[in-house]
């Protein structure tokens, strides 16, 4: 089972302006083939389908813990899309065409279907596909796939970072470059443990250090590139320590496993959009709802 905490992985900056086309590009990092919905569901189904869990528990614990973190990554990118989409329309009577800007932005579907919030799809409006999930049942093959998947995800993050200077998008990407890099190394070390082959000699892919990116540097300095969390407080996934140990192959820093979850940041509050009928309640509706809630106490 899973437990949800009403916290975002990091605090995202408060910015008054948006960029709907930048939000469309960020969508690729959510619902693209190498987006966070893909990393989440690949690891989630591999953990569900894992054979010989007791015999291979360190590997099962690793995939399961990273899968849990990926839920937070999906949440983080979705919130980023929401914040980068702000100020793309204006309040007004339907006849003044308050959503007129939406027809000129690249992701028109976002204005029609989700009231200018995130989609379960990519930068071109294509829905995320279940056949992006790879769960072969073969341990080494799945680990190799996960290593490739994380390298592809890293590449896409770097490219989207170069596509937009919006502060919210860059803050999110900077953080995920560091965390994704950690997962790349984790799967490389797991493959070395399983096969004896040192895959870390291929890194980094692409060949740019995270510190090249201003918004990633501070997260490296905070140690986020060296730590794996268990995402569990009951001691269920502690055997990742048998894989995540030693030193970071690129920096030489000691690798650390922390029980539980990071502290995280605040969940952003999205403003009402009357022109999108979202949430579609009037001041009178709020008063009636408040009265009904009090009646049920």
mmCIF file of C-alpha atoms in Angstrom, residues 29-297:
data_model
loop_
_atom_site.group_PDB
_atom_site.id
_atom_site.type_symbol
_atom_site.label_atom_id
_atom_site.label_comp_id
_atom_site.label_asym_id
_atom_site.label_seq_id
_atom_site.Cartn_x
_atom_site.Cartn_y
_atom_site.Cartn_z
ATOM 1 C CA UNK A 29 8.991 15.606 -19.040
ATOM 2 C CA UNK A 30 5.674 14.439 -17.630
ATOM 3 C CA UNK A 31 3.942 12.296 -20.239
ATOM 4 C CA UNK A 32 6.560 11.720 -22.913
ATOM 5 C CA UNK A 33 8.194 8.354 -23.600
ATOM 6 C CA UNK A 34 11.068 9.337 -21.292
ATOM 7 C CA UNK A 35 8.901 11.382 -18.925
ATOM 8 C CA UNK A 36 8.177 10.849 -15.248
ATOM 9 C CA UNK A 37 4.977 8.908 -15.940
ATOM 10 C CA UNK A 38 7.124 6.390 -17.803
ATOM 11 C CA UNK A 39 9.805 6.068 -15.131
ATOM 12 C CA UNK A 40 7.086 5.731 -12.481
ATOM 13 C CA UNK A 41 5.098 3.040 -14.239
ATOM 14 C CA UNK A 42 8.145 1.091 -15.423
ATOM 15 C CA UNK A 43 9.488 0.738 -11.887
ATOM 16 C CA UNK A 44 6.052 0.335 -10.344
ATOM 17 C CA UNK A 45 5.122 -2.624 -12.539
ATOM 18 C CA UNK A 46 8.585 -4.141 -12.220
ATOM 19 C CA UNK A 47 8.173 -3.997 -8.433
ATOM 20 C CA UNK A 48 4.684 -5.545 -8.631
ATOM 21 C CA UNK A 49 5.904 -8.297 -10.966
ATOM 22 C CA UNK A 50 9.295 -8.948 -9.316
ATOM 23 C CA UNK A 51 10.122 -12.656 -9.001
ATOM 24 C CA UNK A 52 12.167 -14.161 -6.150
ATOM 25 C CA UNK A 53 11.732 -11.083 -3.953
ATOM 26 C CA UNK A 54 13.235 -12.793 -0.906
ATOM 27 C CA UNK A 55 16.321 -14.097 -2.717
ATOM 28 C CA UNK A 56 16.931 -10.833 -4.560
ATOM 29 C CA UNK A 57 15.609 -8.437 -1.927
ATOM 30 C CA UNK A 58 18.270 -5.682 -2.359
ATOM 31 C CA UNK A 59 17.271 -5.325 -6.027
ATOM 32 C CA UNK A 60 13.567 -5.468 -5.219
ATOM 33 C CA UNK A 61 14.037 -2.828 -2.517
ATOM 34 C CA UNK A 62 15.935 -0.579 -4.939
ATOM 35 C CA UNK A 63 13.300 -0.700 -7.687
ATOM 36 C CA UNK A 64 10.476 -0.303 -5.162
ATOM 37 C CA UNK A 65 12.039 2.703 -3.430
ATOM 38 C CA UNK A 66 12.799 4.512 -6.679
ATOM 39 C CA UNK A 67 9.250 3.786 -7.877
ATOM 40 C CA UNK A 68 7.884 5.499 -4.773
ATOM 41 C CA UNK A 69 10.064 8.538 -5.428
ATOM 42 C CA UNK A 70 8.813 8.729 -9.012
ATOM 43 C CA UNK A 71 5.267 9.350 -7.776
ATOM 44 C CA UNK A 72 6.633 12.562 -6.268
ATOM 45 C CA UNK A 73 8.396 13.379 -9.542
ATOM 46 C CA UNK A 74 5.109 13.118 -11.455
ATOM 47 C CA UNK A 75 3.513 15.407 -8.867
ATOM 48 C CA UNK A 76 6.379 17.901 -9.129
ATOM 49 C CA UNK A 77 6.320 18.143 -12.933
ATOM 50 C CA UNK A 78 2.515 18.405 -13.005
ATOM 51 C CA UNK A 79 2.626 21.303 -10.540
ATOM 52 C CA UNK A 80 5.342 22.937 -12.627
ATOM 53 C CA UNK A 81 3.164 22.769 -15.733
ATOM 54 C CA UNK A 82 0.330 24.346 -13.737
ATOM 55 C CA UNK A 83 2.464 27.242 -12.499
ATOM 56 C CA UNK A 84 4.152 27.894 -15.844
ATOM 57 C CA UNK A 85 0.693 28.002 -17.476
ATOM 58 C CA UNK A 86 -0.572 30.936 -15.396
ATOM 59 C CA UNK A 87 -1.680 34.304 -16.792
ATOM 60 C CA UNK A 88 -2.534 32.806 -20.181
ATOM 61 C CA UNK A 89 -6.135 34.069 -20.266
ATOM 62 C CA UNK A 90 -8.269 36.738 -18.617
ATOM 63 C CA UNK A 91 -11.549 36.911 -16.737
ATOM 64 C CA UNK A 92 -14.552 38.205 -18.643
ATOM 65 C CA UNK A 93 -17.923 37.542 -20.193
ATOM 66 C CA UNK A 94 -17.860 34.663 -22.733
ATOM 67 C CA UNK A 95 -18.609 37.090 -25.572
ATOM 68 C CA UNK A 96 -15.335 38.990 -25.045
ATOM 69 C CA UNK A 97 -13.454 35.747 -25.795
ATOM 70 C CA UNK A 98 -11.426 35.483 -22.554
ATOM 71 C CA UNK A 99 -9.657 32.317 -23.758
ATOM 72 C CA UNK A 100 -8.658 33.812 -27.111
ATOM 73 C CA UNK A 101 -4.934 33.366 -26.455
ATOM 74 C CA UNK A 102 -5.415 29.621 -26.154
ATOM 75 C CA UNK A 103 -5.941 29.160 -29.893
ATOM 76 C CA UNK A 104 -2.469 30.560 -30.593
ATOM 77 C CA UNK A 105 -0.546 28.561 -27.986
ATOM 78 C CA UNK A 106 0.925 25.252 -29.032
ATOM 79 C CA UNK A 107 -1.068 23.118 -26.615
ATOM 80 C CA UNK A 108 -4.651 24.205 -27.306
ATOM 81 C CA UNK A 109 -5.911 20.969 -25.732
ATOM 82 C CA UNK A 110 -4.692 22.220 -22.351
ATOM 83 C CA UNK A 111 -7.096 25.172 -22.554
ATOM 84 C CA UNK A 112 -10.054 23.063 -23.670
ATOM 85 C CA UNK A 113 -9.665 19.895 -21.586
ATOM 86 C CA UNK A 114 -7.889 20.680 -18.289
ATOM 87 C CA UNK A 115 -8.450 24.401 -17.567
ATOM 88 C CA UNK A 116 -4.785 25.254 -18.185
ATOM 89 C CA UNK A 117 -3.320 22.515 -16.028
ATOM 90 C CA UNK A 118 -1.222 19.420 -16.685
ATOM 91 C CA UNK A 119 -2.126 16.594 -19.041
ATOM 92 C CA UNK A 120 -1.312 12.893 -18.930
ATOM 93 C CA UNK A 121 0.502 13.351 -22.214
ATOM 94 C CA UNK A 122 3.552 14.675 -24.017
ATOM 95 C CA UNK A 123 4.603 18.034 -25.500
ATOM 96 C CA UNK A 124 2.586 17.430 -28.671
ATOM 97 C CA UNK A 125 -0.657 16.570 -26.872
ATOM 98 C CA UNK A 126 -0.344 12.807 -27.360
ATOM 99 C CA UNK A 127 -1.654 10.758 -24.433
ATOM 100 C CA UNK A 128 0.829 8.782 -22.355
ATOM 101 C CA UNK A 129 0.912 5.144 -23.480
ATOM 102 C CA UNK A 130 0.890 2.021 -21.376
ATOM 103 C CA UNK A 131 3.141 0.250 -23.864
ATOM 104 C CA UNK A 132 5.972 2.497 -22.671
ATOM 105 C CA UNK A 133 6.173 0.110 -19.700
ATOM 106 C CA UNK A 134 8.946 -2.498 -19.891
ATOM 107 C CA UNK A 135 8.704 -5.313 -17.346
ATOM 108 C CA UNK A 136 10.391 -8.387 -18.796
ATOM 109 C CA UNK A 137 10.786 -10.408 -15.605
ATOM 110 C CA UNK A 138 14.511 -10.763 -16.296
ATOM 111 C CA UNK A 139 16.433 -8.900 -13.587
ATOM 112 C CA UNK A 140 19.478 -7.832 -15.599
ATOM 113 C CA UNK A 141 17.421 -6.883 -18.659
ATOM 114 C CA UNK A 142 15.057 -4.749 -16.552
ATOM 115 C CA UNK A 143 17.968 -3.027 -14.793
ATOM 116 C CA UNK A 144 19.650 -2.343 -18.133
ATOM 117 C CA UNK A 145 16.406 -0.889 -19.487
ATOM 118 C CA UNK A 146 16.019 1.308 -16.399
ATOM 119 C CA UNK A 147 19.554 2.631 -16.818
ATOM 120 C CA UNK A 148 18.788 3.511 -20.456
ATOM 121 C CA UNK A 149 15.416 5.029 -19.502
ATOM 122 C CA UNK A 150 17.005 7.312 -16.910
ATOM 123 C CA UNK A 151 19.726 8.400 -19.370
ATOM 124 C CA UNK A 152 17.026 9.237 -21.929
ATOM 125 C CA UNK A 153 15.068 11.156 -19.304
ATOM 126 C CA UNK A 154 18.195 13.097 -18.355
ATOM 127 C CA UNK A 155 18.779 14.024 -22.003
ATOM 128 C CA UNK A 156 15.240 15.347 -22.385
ATOM 129 C CA UNK A 157 15.483 17.374 -19.165
ATOM 130 C CA UNK A 158 18.688 19.010 -20.368
ATOM 131 C CA UNK A 159 17.094 19.926 -23.695
ATOM 132 C CA UNK A 160 13.927 21.369 -22.138
ATOM 133 C CA UNK A 161 16.130 23.352 -19.726
ATOM 134 C CA UNK A 162 17.742 24.916 -22.786
ATOM 135 C CA UNK A 163 14.325 25.642 -24.334
ATOM 136 C CA UNK A 164 12.971 27.866 -21.551
ATOM 137 C CA UNK A 165 14.344 30.292 -18.979
ATOM 138 C CA UNK A 166 11.140 30.325 -16.927
ATOM 139 C CA UNK A 167 12.250 30.166 -13.253
ATOM 140 C CA UNK A 168 9.714 27.528 -12.198
ATOM 141 C CA UNK A 169 10.592 25.184 -15.055
ATOM 142 C CA UNK A 170 14.316 25.551 -14.479
ATOM 143 C CA UNK A 171 14.023 25.015 -10.713
ATOM 144 C CA UNK A 172 12.143 21.777 -11.249
ATOM 145 C CA UNK A 173 14.498 20.566 -13.964
ATOM 146 C CA UNK A 174 17.580 21.432 -11.909
ATOM 147 C CA UNK A 175 16.323 19.290 -9.046
ATOM 148 C CA UNK A 176 15.314 16.370 -11.273
ATOM 149 C CA UNK A 177 18.652 16.414 -13.100
ATOM 150 C CA UNK A 178 20.292 15.700 -9.762
ATOM 151 C CA UNK A 179 17.784 13.080 -8.622
ATOM 152 C CA UNK A 180 17.659 11.415 -12.033
ATOM 153 C CA UNK A 181 21.443 11.273 -12.058
ATOM 154 C CA UNK A 182 21.282 9.507 -8.703
ATOM 155 C CA UNK A 183 18.930 6.910 -10.145
ATOM 156 C CA UNK A 184 21.221 6.360 -13.138
ATOM 157 C CA UNK A 185 24.085 5.551 -10.787
ATOM 158 C CA UNK A 186 21.836 3.370 -8.634
ATOM 159 C CA UNK A 187 20.874 1.195 -11.586
ATOM 160 C CA UNK A 188 24.493 1.110 -12.785
ATOM 161 C CA UNK A 189 25.630 -0.114 -9.365
ATOM 162 C CA UNK A 190 22.813 -2.670 -9.313
ATOM 163 C CA UNK A 191 23.954 -4.030 -12.681
ATOM 164 C CA UNK A 192 27.525 -4.217 -11.417
ATOM 165 C CA UNK A 193 26.296 -6.137 -8.370
ATOM 166 C CA UNK A 194 24.339 -8.535 -10.586
ATOM 167 C CA UNK A 195 26.884 -9.014 -13.399
ATOM 168 C CA UNK A 196 30.271 -7.683 -12.304
ATOM 169 C CA UNK A 197 30.283 -5.130 -15.152
ATOM 170 C CA UNK A 198 31.121 -1.548 -14.116
ATOM 171 C CA UNK A 199 28.549 0.428 -16.110
ATOM 172 C CA UNK A 200 29.409 3.648 -14.254
ATOM 173 C CA UNK A 201 32.401 4.031 -16.601
ATOM 174 C CA UNK A 202 29.903 5.141 -19.269
ATOM 175 C CA UNK A 203 28.767 8.134 -17.214
ATOM 176 C CA UNK A 204 27.742 10.874 -17.505
ATOM 177 C CA UNK A 205 25.354 10.497 -20.449
ATOM 178 C CA UNK A 206 25.115 13.111 -21.992
ATOM 179 C CA UNK A 207 28.618 14.164 -21.010
ATOM 180 C CA UNK A 208 27.752 17.293 -19.018
ATOM 181 C CA UNK A 209 28.143 17.484 -15.263
ATOM 182 C CA UNK A 210 25.041 18.639 -13.375
ATOM 183 C CA UNK A 211 27.001 21.586 -12.003
ATOM 184 C CA UNK A 212 26.971 23.154 -15.468
ATOM 185 C CA UNK A 213 23.313 24.007 -14.790
ATOM 186 C CA UNK A 214 22.818 26.854 -12.320
ATOM 187 C CA UNK A 215 19.558 25.418 -10.997
ATOM 188 C CA UNK A 216 21.090 21.980 -10.407
ATOM 189 C CA UNK A 217 24.261 23.108 -8.657
ATOM 190 C CA UNK A 218 22.622 23.964 -5.347
ATOM 191 C CA UNK A 219 20.960 20.550 -5.132
ATOM 192 C CA UNK A 220 24.323 18.892 -5.703
ATOM 193 C CA UNK A 221 25.721 21.070 -2.897
ATOM 194 C CA UNK A 222 22.840 19.941 -0.654
ATOM 195 C CA UNK A 223 23.869 16.308 -1.192
ATOM 196 C CA UNK A 224 20.864 15.235 -3.250
ATOM 197 C CA UNK A 225 23.175 13.550 -5.755
ATOM 198 C CA UNK A 226 24.514 11.139 -3.128
ATOM 199 C CA UNK A 227 21.426 9.992 -1.242
ATOM 200 C CA UNK A 228 18.711 7.405 -1.794
ATOM 201 C CA UNK A 229 15.612 7.445 0.387
ATOM 202 C CA UNK A 230 13.718 4.296 1.394
ATOM 203 C CA UNK A 231 10.349 6.129 1.221
ATOM 204 C CA UNK A 232 9.277 3.913 4.100
ATOM 205 C CA UNK A 233 9.431 4.255 7.904
ATOM 206 C CA UNK A 234 8.827 0.604 8.793
ATOM 207 C CA UNK A 235 12.216 -0.722 7.674
ATOM 208 C CA UNK A 236 10.781 -2.620 4.701
ATOM 209 C CA UNK A 237 13.268 -1.494 2.053
ATOM 210 C CA UNK A 238 16.514 -1.125 4.006
ATOM 211 C CA UNK A 239 18.384 -3.672 1.872
ATOM 212 C CA UNK A 240 19.079 -1.006 -0.735
ATOM 213 C CA UNK A 241 22.092 -0.355 1.534
ATOM 214 C CA UNK A 242 23.666 -3.524 0.097
ATOM 215 C CA UNK A 243 23.740 -1.850 -3.333
ATOM 216 C CA UNK A 244 23.872 1.897 -2.561
ATOM 217 C CA UNK A 245 27.206 1.965 -0.760
ATOM 218 C CA UNK A 246 30.744 3.166 -1.281
ATOM 219 C CA UNK A 247 31.423 6.436 -3.081
ATOM 220 C CA UNK A 248 29.893 8.376 -5.948
ATOM 221 C CA UNK A 249 31.711 7.301 -9.148
ATOM 222 C CA UNK A 250 31.906 10.874 -10.505
ATOM 223 C CA UNK A 251 32.462 12.979 -7.379
ATOM 224 C CA UNK A 252 33.939 10.556 -4.863
ATOM 225 C CA UNK A 253 31.403 11.657 -2.218
ATOM 226 C CA UNK A 254 30.110 8.946 0.152
ATOM 227 C CA UNK A 255 26.770 7.402 -0.797
ATOM 228 C CA UNK A 256 24.054 7.621 1.844
ATOM 229 C CA UNK A 257 20.748 5.831 2.436
ATOM 230 C CA UNK A 258 18.163 7.732 4.471
ATOM 231 C CA UNK A 259 15.173 5.973 5.998
ATOM 232 C CA UNK A 260 11.897 7.689 5.129
ATOM 233 C CA UNK A 261 11.345 10.705 2.905
ATOM 234 C CA UNK A 262 12.857 14.153 2.378
ATOM 235 C CA UNK A 263 11.289 17.136 4.144
ATOM 236 C CA UNK A 264 9.832 18.530 0.931
ATOM 237 C CA UNK A 265 8.121 21.853 0.218
ATOM 238 C CA UNK A 266 4.666 23.406 0.000
ATOM 239 C CA UNK A 267 2.023 22.309 -2.485
ATOM 240 C CA UNK A 268 1.240 25.345 -4.694
ATOM 241 C CA UNK A 269 -2.209 26.906 -4.428
ATOM 242 C CA UNK A 270 -3.804 27.356 -7.846
ATOM 243 C CA UNK A 271 -5.984 30.427 -8.293
ATOM 244 C CA UNK A 272 -9.539 30.175 -9.542
ATOM 245 C CA UNK A 273 -10.112 30.613 -13.282
ATOM 246 C CA UNK A 274 -13.660 31.864 -13.739
ATOM 247 C CA UNK A 275 -13.197 32.026 -17.516
ATOM 248 C CA UNK A 276 -12.530 28.258 -17.440
ATOM 249 C CA UNK A 277 -15.428 27.625 -15.013
ATOM 250 C CA UNK A 278 -12.844 26.237 -12.594
ATOM 251 C CA UNK A 279 -13.579 25.321 -9.895
ATOM 252 C CA UNK A 280 -16.986 26.593 -11.008
ATOM 253 C CA UNK A 281 -18.300 27.755 -7.636
ATOM 254 C CA UNK A 282 -19.623 31.186 -6.700
ATOM 255 C CA UNK A 283 -19.198 33.009 -3.383
ATOM 256 C CA UNK A 284 -22.722 31.888 -2.516
ATOM 257 C CA UNK A 285 -21.770 28.260 -3.299
ATOM 258 C CA UNK A 286 -18.799 28.494 -0.912
ATOM 259 C CA UNK A 287 -21.072 29.762 1.870
ATOM 260 C CA UNK A 288 -23.505 26.892 1.330
ATOM 261 C CA UNK A 289 -20.670 24.332 1.318
ATOM 262 C CA UNK A 290 -19.226 25.790 4.535
ATOM 263 C CA UNK A 291 -22.658 25.557 6.156
ATOM 264 C CA UNK A 292 -23.089 21.916 5.091
ATOM 265 C CA UNK A 293 -19.625 21.019 6.410
ATOM 266 C CA UNK A 294 -20.437 22.534 9.784
ATOM 267 C CA UNK A 295 -23.748 20.671 9.919
ATOM 268 C CA UNK A 296 -21.925 17.338 9.596
ATOM 269 C CA UNK A 297 -19.572 17.944 12.541
#
